mmCIF file of C-alpha atoms in Angstrom:
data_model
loop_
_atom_site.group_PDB
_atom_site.id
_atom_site.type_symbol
_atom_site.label_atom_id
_atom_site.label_comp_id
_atom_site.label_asym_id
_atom_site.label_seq_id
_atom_site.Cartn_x
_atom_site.Cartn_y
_atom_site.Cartn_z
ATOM 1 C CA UNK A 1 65.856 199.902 -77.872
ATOM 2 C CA UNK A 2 62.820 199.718 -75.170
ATOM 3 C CA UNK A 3 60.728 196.363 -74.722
ATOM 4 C CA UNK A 4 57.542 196.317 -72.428
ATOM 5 C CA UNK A 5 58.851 194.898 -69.495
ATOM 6 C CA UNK A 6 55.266 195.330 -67.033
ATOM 7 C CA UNK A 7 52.649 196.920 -66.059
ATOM 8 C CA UNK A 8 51.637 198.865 -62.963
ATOM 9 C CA UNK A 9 48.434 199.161 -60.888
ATOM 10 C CA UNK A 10 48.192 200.941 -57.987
ATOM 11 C CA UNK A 11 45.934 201.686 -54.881
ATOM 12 C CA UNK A 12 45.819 203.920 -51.505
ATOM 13 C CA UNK A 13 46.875 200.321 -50.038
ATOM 14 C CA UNK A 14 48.770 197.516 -51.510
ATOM 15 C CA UNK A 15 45.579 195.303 -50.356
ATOM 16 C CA UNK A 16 43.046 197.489 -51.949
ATOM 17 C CA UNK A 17 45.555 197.289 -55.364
ATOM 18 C CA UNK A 18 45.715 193.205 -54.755
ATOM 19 C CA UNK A 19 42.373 192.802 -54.523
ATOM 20 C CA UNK A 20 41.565 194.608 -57.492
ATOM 21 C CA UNK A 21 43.317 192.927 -60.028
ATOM 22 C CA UNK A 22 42.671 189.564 -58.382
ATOM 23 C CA UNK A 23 38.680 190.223 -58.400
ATOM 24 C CA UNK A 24 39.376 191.875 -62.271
ATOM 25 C CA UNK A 25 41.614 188.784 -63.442
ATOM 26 C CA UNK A 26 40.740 186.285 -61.461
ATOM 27 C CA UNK A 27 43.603 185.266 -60.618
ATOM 28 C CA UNK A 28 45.661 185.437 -57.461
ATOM 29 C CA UNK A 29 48.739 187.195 -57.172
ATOM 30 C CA UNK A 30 52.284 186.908 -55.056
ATOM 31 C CA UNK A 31 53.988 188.178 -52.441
ATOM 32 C CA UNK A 32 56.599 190.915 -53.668
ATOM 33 C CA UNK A 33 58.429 193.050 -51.284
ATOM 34 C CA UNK A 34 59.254 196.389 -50.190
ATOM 35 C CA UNK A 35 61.362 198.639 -52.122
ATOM 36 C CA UNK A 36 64.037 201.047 -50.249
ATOM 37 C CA UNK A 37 64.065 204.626 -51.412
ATOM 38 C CA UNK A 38 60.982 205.099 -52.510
ATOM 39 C CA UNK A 39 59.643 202.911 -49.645
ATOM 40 C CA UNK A 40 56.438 200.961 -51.807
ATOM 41 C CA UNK A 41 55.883 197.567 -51.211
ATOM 42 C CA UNK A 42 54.207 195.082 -53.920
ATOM 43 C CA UNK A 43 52.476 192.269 -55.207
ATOM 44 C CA UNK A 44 53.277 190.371 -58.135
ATOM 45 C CA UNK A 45 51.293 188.492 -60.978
ATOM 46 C CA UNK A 46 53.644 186.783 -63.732
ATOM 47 C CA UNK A 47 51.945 186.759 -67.333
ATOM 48 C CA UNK A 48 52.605 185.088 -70.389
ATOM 49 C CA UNK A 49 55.254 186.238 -72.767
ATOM 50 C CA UNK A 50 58.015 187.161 -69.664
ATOM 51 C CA UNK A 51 56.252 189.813 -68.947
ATOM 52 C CA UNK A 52 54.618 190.632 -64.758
ATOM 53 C CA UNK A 53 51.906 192.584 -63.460
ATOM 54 C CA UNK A 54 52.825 194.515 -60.268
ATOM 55 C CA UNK A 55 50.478 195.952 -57.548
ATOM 56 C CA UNK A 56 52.114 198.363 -55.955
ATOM 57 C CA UNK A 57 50.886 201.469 -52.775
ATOM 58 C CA UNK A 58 53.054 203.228 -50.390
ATOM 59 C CA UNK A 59 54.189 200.960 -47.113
ATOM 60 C CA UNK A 60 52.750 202.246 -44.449
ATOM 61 C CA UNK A 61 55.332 201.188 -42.571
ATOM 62 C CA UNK A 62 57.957 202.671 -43.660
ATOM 63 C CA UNK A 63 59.570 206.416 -43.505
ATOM 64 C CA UNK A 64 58.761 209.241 -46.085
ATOM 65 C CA UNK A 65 61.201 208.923 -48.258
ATOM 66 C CA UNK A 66 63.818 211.892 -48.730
ATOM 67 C CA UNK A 67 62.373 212.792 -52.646
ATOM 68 C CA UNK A 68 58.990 212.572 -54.099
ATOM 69 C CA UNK A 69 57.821 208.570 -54.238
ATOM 70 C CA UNK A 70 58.044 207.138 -58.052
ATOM 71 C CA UNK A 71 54.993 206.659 -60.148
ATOM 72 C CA UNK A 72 53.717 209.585 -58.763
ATOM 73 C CA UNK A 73 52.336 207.827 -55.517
ATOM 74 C CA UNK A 74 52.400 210.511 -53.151
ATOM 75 C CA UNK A 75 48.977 212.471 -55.432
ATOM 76 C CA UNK A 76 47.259 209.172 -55.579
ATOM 77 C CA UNK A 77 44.237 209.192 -54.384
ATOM 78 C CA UNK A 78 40.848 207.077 -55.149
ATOM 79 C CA UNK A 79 39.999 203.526 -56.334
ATOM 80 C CA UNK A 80 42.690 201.198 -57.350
ATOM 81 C CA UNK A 81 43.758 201.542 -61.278
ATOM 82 C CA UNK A 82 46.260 200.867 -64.000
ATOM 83 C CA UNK A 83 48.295 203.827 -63.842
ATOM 84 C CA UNK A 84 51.887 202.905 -65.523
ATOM 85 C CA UNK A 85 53.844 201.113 -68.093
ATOM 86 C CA UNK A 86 57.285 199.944 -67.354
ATOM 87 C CA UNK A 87 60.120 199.426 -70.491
ATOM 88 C CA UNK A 88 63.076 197.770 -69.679
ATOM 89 C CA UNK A 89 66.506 198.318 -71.933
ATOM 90 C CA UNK A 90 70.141 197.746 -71.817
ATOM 91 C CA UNK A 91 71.495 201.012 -72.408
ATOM 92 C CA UNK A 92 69.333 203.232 -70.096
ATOM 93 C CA UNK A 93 72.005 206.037 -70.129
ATOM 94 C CA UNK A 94 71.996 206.317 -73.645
ATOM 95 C CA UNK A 95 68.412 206.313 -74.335
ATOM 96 C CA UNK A 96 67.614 208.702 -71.960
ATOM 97 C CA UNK A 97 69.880 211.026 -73.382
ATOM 98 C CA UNK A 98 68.560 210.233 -76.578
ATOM 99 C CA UNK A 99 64.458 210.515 -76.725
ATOM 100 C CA UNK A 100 62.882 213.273 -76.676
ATOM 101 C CA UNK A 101 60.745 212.929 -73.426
ATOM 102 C CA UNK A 102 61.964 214.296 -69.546
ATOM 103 C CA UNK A 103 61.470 210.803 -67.741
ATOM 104 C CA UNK A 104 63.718 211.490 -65.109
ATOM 105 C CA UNK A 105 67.774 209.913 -63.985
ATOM 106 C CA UNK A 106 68.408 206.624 -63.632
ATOM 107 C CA UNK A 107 67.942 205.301 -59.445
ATOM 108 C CA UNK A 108 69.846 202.491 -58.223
ATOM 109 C CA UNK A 109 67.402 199.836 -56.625
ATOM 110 C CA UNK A 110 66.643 196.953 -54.946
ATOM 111 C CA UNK A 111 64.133 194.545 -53.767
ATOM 112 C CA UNK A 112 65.880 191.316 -52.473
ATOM 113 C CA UNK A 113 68.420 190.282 -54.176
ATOM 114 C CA UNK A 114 66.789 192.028 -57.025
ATOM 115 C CA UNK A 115 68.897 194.714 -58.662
ATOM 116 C CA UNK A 116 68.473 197.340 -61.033
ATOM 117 C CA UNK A 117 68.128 201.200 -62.689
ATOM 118 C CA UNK A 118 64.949 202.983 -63.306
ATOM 119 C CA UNK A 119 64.412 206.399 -64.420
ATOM 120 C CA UNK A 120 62.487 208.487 -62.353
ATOM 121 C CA UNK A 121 61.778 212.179 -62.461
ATOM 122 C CA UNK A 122 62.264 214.227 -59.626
ATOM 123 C CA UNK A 123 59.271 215.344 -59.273
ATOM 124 C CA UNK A 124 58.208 211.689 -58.879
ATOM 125 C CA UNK A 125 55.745 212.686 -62.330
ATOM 126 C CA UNK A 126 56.240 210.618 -65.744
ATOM 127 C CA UNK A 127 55.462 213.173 -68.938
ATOM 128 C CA UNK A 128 52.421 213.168 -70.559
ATOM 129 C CA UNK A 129 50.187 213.100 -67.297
ATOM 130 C CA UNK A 130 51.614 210.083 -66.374
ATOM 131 C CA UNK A 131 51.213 208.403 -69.592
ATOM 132 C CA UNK A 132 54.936 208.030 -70.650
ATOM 133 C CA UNK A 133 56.842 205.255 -69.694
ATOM 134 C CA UNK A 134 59.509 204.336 -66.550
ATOM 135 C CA UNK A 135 62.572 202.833 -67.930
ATOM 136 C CA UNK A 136 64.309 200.284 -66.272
ATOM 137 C CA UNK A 137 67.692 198.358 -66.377
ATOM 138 C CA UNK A 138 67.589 195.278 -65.019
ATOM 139 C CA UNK A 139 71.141 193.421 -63.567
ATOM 140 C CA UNK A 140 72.538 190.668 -65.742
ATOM 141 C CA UNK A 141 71.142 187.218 -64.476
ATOM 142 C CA UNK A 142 67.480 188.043 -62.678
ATOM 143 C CA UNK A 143 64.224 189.018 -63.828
ATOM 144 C CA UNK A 144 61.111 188.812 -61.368
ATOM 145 C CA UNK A 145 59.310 187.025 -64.406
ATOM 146 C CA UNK A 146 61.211 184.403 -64.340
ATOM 147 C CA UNK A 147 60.598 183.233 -60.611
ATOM 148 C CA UNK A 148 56.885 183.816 -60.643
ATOM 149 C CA UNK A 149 54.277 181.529 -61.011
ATOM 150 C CA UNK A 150 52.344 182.029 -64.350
ATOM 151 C CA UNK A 151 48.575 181.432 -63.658
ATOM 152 C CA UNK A 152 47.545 181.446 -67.743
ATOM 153 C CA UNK A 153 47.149 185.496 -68.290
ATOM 154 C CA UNK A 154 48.376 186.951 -71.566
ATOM 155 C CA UNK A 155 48.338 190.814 -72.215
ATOM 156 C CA UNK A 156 46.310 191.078 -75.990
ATOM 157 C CA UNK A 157 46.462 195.052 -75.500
ATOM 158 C CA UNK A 158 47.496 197.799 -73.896
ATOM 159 C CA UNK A 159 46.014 201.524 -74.768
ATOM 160 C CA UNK A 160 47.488 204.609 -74.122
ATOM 161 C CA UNK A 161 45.039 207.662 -73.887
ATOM 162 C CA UNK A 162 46.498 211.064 -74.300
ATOM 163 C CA UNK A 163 44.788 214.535 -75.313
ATOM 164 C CA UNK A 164 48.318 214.701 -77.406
ATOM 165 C CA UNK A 165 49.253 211.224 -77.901
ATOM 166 C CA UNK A 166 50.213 211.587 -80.979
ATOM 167 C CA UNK A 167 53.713 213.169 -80.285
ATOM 168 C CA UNK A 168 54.111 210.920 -77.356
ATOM 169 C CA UNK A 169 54.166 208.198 -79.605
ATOM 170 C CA UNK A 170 56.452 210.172 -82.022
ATOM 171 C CA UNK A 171 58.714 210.019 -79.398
ATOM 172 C CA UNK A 172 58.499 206.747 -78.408
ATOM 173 C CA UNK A 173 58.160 205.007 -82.037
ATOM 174 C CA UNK A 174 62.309 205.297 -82.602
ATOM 175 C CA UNK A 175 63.045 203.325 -80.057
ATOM 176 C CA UNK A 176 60.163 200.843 -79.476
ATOM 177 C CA UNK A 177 57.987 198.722 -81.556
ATOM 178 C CA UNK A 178 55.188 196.205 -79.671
ATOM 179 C CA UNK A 179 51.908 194.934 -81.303
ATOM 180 C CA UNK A 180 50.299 194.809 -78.227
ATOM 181 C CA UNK A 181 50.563 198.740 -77.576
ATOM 182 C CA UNK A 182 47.775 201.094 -79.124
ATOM 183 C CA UNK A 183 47.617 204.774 -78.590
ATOM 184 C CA UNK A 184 44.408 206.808 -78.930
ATOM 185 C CA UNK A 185 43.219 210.338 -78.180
ATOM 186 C CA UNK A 186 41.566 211.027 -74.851
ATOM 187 C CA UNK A 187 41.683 211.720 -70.844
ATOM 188 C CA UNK A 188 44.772 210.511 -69.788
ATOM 189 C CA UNK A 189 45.075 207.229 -68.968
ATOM 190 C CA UNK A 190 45.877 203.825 -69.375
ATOM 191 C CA UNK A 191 43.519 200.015 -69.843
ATOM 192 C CA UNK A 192 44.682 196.847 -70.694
ATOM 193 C CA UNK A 193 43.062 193.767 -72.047
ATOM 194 C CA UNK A 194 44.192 190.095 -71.599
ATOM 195 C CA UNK A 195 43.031 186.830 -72.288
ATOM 196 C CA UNK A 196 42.587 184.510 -68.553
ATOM 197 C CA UNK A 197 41.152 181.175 -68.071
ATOM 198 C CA UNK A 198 38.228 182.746 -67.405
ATOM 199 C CA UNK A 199 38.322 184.490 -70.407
ATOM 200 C CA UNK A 200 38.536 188.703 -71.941
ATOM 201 C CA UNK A 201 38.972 190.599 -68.894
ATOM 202 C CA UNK A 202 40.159 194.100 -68.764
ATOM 203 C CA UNK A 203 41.804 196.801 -65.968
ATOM 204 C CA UNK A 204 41.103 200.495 -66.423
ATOM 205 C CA UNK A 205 43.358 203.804 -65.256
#
């Protein structure tokens, strides 16, 4: 089975992608780190429910990596914007062999002493314009969630837009079931809405 693990926004720069979510949520967000192989780097916002917000751009600073950058960061291009959903699961091999949806062979990665599996397509492109979900494995013991401050934010929705959502969420329905997710027809594309101290706020693909 798949659970919604977090959510994705991401900008030309990982300060451009901070400050967009902080300005939208009003909220700040952490330091995260920079990820080998793909070579990102992020920032990290923990909401309610275990569930974490990342910010995430290429580091500038790093080399280009030897395969096309996940999340399909190397064609971004524009204003900051929620562009992913990320389910975690503890039998990544076999759902991946099981669904019916190309996203990609399971990378072994690290951030820290962060460890874990995510599936990632080699063209760096998740189906459905983007729209389909990364799957991750986490390692026994550690979750980012857990060791980030939570600052009152609680996803209420997230919205999947498809022009053929309809069999991307055949796909998905087997294997995961979340209130909180709502697919509609339309550009592709992703929003969110969650409920801060400052009240209904929203971020847009």
């Amino acid at each position: 089975m798949l659970e919604l693990d977090h959510i994705a926004v991401s900008g030309e720069t990982l300060t451009d992608a901070q400050a967009y979510v902080e300005a939208a949520l009003g909220v700040p967000m952490q330091t995260g780190g920079k990820h080998a192989v793909f070579h990102t780097h992020n920032a990290l916002l923990g909401l309610e429910d275990g569930l974490y917000l990342e910010a995430i751009a290429i580091d500038p600073d790093a080399p280009t990596p030897d395969r096309p950058r996940w999340f399909a960061l190397d064609a971004f291009s524009g204003a900051p914007r929620l562009t992913n959903w990320i389910c975690r699961t503890t039998q990544i091999t076999e759902i991946l062999a099981e669904i019916d949806l190309p996203l990609g062979e399971p990378v072994a990665l690290k951030r820290g002493d962060l460890r874990w599996h995510m599936a990632v397509p080699a063209s760096g492109h998740l189906p459905y314009q983007n729209c389909a979900p990364a799957v991750i494995s986490w390692s026994a013991g550690i979750h980012p969630a857990q060791r980030l401050t939570h600052r009152g934010v609680r996803l209420r929705r997230l919205t999947i837009r498809h022009p053929d959502v309809a069999a991307l969420q055949r796909a998905l329905t087997p294997y995961l079931g979340d209130d909180r997710l709502a697919f509609d027809v339309g550009d592709a594309g992703l929003s969110a809405e969650f409920e801060t101290p400052h009240g209904p706020r929203h971020l847009e693909a």
